[in-house]
Coordinates of C-alpha atoms in Angstrom, one line a residue:
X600 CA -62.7 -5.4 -52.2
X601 CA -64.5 -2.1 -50.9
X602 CA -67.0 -1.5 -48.3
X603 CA -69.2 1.5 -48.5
X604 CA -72.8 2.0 -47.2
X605 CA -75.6 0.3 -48.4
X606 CA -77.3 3.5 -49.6
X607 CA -74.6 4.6 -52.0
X608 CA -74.6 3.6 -56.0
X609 CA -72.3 0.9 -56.9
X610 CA -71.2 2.9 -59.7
X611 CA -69.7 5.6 -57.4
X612 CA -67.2 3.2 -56.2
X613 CA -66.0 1.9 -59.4
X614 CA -63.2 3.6 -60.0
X615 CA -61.9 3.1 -56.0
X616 CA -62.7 -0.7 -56.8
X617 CA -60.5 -0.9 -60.5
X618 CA -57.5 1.2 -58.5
X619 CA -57.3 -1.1 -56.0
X620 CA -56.7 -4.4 -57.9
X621 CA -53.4 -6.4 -57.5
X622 CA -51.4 -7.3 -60.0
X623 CA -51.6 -11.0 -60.9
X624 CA -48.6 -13.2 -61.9
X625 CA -49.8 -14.4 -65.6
X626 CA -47.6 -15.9 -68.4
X627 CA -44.3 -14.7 -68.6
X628 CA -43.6 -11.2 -69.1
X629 CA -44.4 -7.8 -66.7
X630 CA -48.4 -8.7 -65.3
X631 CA -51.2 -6.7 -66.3
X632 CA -51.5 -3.7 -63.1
X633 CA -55.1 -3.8 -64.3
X634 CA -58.0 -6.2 -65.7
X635 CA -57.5 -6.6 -70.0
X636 CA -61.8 -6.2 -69.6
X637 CA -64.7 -5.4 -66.6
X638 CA -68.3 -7.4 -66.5
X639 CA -70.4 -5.6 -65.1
X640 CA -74.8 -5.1 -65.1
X641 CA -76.9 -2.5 -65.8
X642 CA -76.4 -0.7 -62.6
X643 CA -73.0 0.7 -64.7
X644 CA -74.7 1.8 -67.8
X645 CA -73.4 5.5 -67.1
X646 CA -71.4 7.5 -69.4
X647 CA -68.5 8.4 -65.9
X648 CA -68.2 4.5 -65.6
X649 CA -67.1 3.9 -69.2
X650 CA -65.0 7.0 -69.5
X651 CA -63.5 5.8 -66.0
X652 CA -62.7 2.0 -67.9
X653 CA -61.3 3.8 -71.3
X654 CA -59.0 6.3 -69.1
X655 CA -57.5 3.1 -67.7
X656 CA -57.6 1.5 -70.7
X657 CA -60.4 -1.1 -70.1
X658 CA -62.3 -2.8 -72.4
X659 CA -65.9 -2.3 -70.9
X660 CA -68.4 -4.9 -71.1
X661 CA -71.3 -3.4 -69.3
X662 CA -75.2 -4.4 -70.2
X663 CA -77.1 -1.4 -71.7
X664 CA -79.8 -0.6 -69.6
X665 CA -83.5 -0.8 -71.9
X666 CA -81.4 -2.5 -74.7
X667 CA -79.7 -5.5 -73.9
X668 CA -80.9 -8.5 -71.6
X669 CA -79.0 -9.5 -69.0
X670 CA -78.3 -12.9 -70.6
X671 CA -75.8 -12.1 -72.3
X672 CA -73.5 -11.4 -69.4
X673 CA -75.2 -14.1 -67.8
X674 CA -72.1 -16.6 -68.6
X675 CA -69.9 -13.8 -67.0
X676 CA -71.6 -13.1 -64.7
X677 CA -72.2 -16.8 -63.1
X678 CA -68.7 -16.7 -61.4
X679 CA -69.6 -13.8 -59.8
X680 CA -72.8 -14.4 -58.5
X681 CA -71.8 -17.8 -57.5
X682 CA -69.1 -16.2 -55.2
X683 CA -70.9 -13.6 -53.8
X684 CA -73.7 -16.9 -53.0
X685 CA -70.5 -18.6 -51.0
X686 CA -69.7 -15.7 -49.3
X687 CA -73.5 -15.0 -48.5
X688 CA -73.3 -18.6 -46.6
X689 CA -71.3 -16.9 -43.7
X690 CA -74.4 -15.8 -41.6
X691 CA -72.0 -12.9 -39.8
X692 CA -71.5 -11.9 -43.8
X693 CA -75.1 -12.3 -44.7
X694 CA -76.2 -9.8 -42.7
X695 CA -73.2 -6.8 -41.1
X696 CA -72.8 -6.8 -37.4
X697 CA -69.9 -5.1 -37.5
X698 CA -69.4 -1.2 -36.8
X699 CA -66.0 -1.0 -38.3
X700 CA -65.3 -1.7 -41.9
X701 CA -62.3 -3.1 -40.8
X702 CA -63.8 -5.8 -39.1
X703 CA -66.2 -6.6 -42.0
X704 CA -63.2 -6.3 -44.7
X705 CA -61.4 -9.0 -42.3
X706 CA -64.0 -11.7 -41.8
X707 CA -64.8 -11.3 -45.3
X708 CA -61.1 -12.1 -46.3
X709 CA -61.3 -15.1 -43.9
X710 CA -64.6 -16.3 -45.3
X711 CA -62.6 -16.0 -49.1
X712 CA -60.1 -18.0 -47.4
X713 CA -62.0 -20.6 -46.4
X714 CA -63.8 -20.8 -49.8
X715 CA -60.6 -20.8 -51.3
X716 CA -59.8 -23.8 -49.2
X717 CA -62.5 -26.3 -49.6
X718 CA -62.5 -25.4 -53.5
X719 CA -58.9 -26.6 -53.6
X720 CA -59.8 -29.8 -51.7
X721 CA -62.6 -30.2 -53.5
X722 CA -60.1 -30.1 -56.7
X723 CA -57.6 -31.9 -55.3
X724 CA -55.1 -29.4 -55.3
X725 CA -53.5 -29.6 -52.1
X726 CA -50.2 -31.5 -52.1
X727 CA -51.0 -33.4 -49.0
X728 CA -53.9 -35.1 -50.4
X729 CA -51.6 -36.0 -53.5
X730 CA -49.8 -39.0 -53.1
X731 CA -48.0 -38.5 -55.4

C-alpha cells in the first residue's frame, strides 16, 4: 500500500506500488516476486504505465481510455472496489485525520486486519469455530 497526496495522478505512483509487492507463497516452486498480470482503469491508459508493466514483465490489462467500456474490467475490478468499500467503512479512513502517513498507513493495516477477520469468521475459517 502507498500513501501520496490527493492531488497527485495515480499513475505516478505505479511503479512505487508494483515494487513494493510481497512475494506470495503459491503452489510449490520459488513464488512469483511480482503479480503474473495488473487490472487497472482508464486513469492508467499512458504509454510510461505499460512500458513500466512490460520492464517488469507484466502482463497489462488496463482499459483504453475512448475505446473500451469499463465493463469489461468490471468482473476484475469488483474485488477491488469492494475492498476499498470495506475499508471506506472505517470513518477515521473515510475521511484522513492524520498528519503523518505513518499513522494513516497503520490504521489502515488494522482496518485490513479487521476485514480480514470477520471475512474468515464469516467463512468459517477459524479453527476455533471448527469443531472439528
Amino acid at each position: 500500500m502507498g500513501v501520496s497526496a490527493a492531488n497527485r495522478n495515480d499513475h505516478l505512483e505505479l511503479e512505487a506500488v508494483v515494487d513494493a509487492v510481497v512475494p506470495v507463497k503459491g503452489p510449490a516452486g520459488r513464488p512469483r516476486r511480482r503479480p503474473r498480470k495488473l487490472h487497472a482503469d482508464k486513469g492508467y491508459d499512458y504509454p510510461t504505465c505499460r512500458k513500466a508493466l512490460r520492464r517488469r514483465g507484466i502482463i497489462a490489462r488496463i482499459a483504453r481510455r475512448g475505446i473500451e467500456s469499463p465493463k469489461r474490467l468490471g468482473r476484475h475490478r469488483y474485488v477491488i472496489e469492494r475492498t476499498l468499500e470495506w475499508v471506506s467503512r472505517f470513518r477515521r479512513l473515510a475521511r484522513r485525520y492524520e498528519r503523518k502517513a505513518a499513522h494513516f498507513t497503520a490504521f489502515t493495516q488494522l482496518a485490513c486486519a479487521v476485514i480480514c477477520y470477520r471475512r474468515a469468521i464469516k467463512l468459517d475459517l477459524l479453527t476455533h469455530n471448527n469443531p472439528k
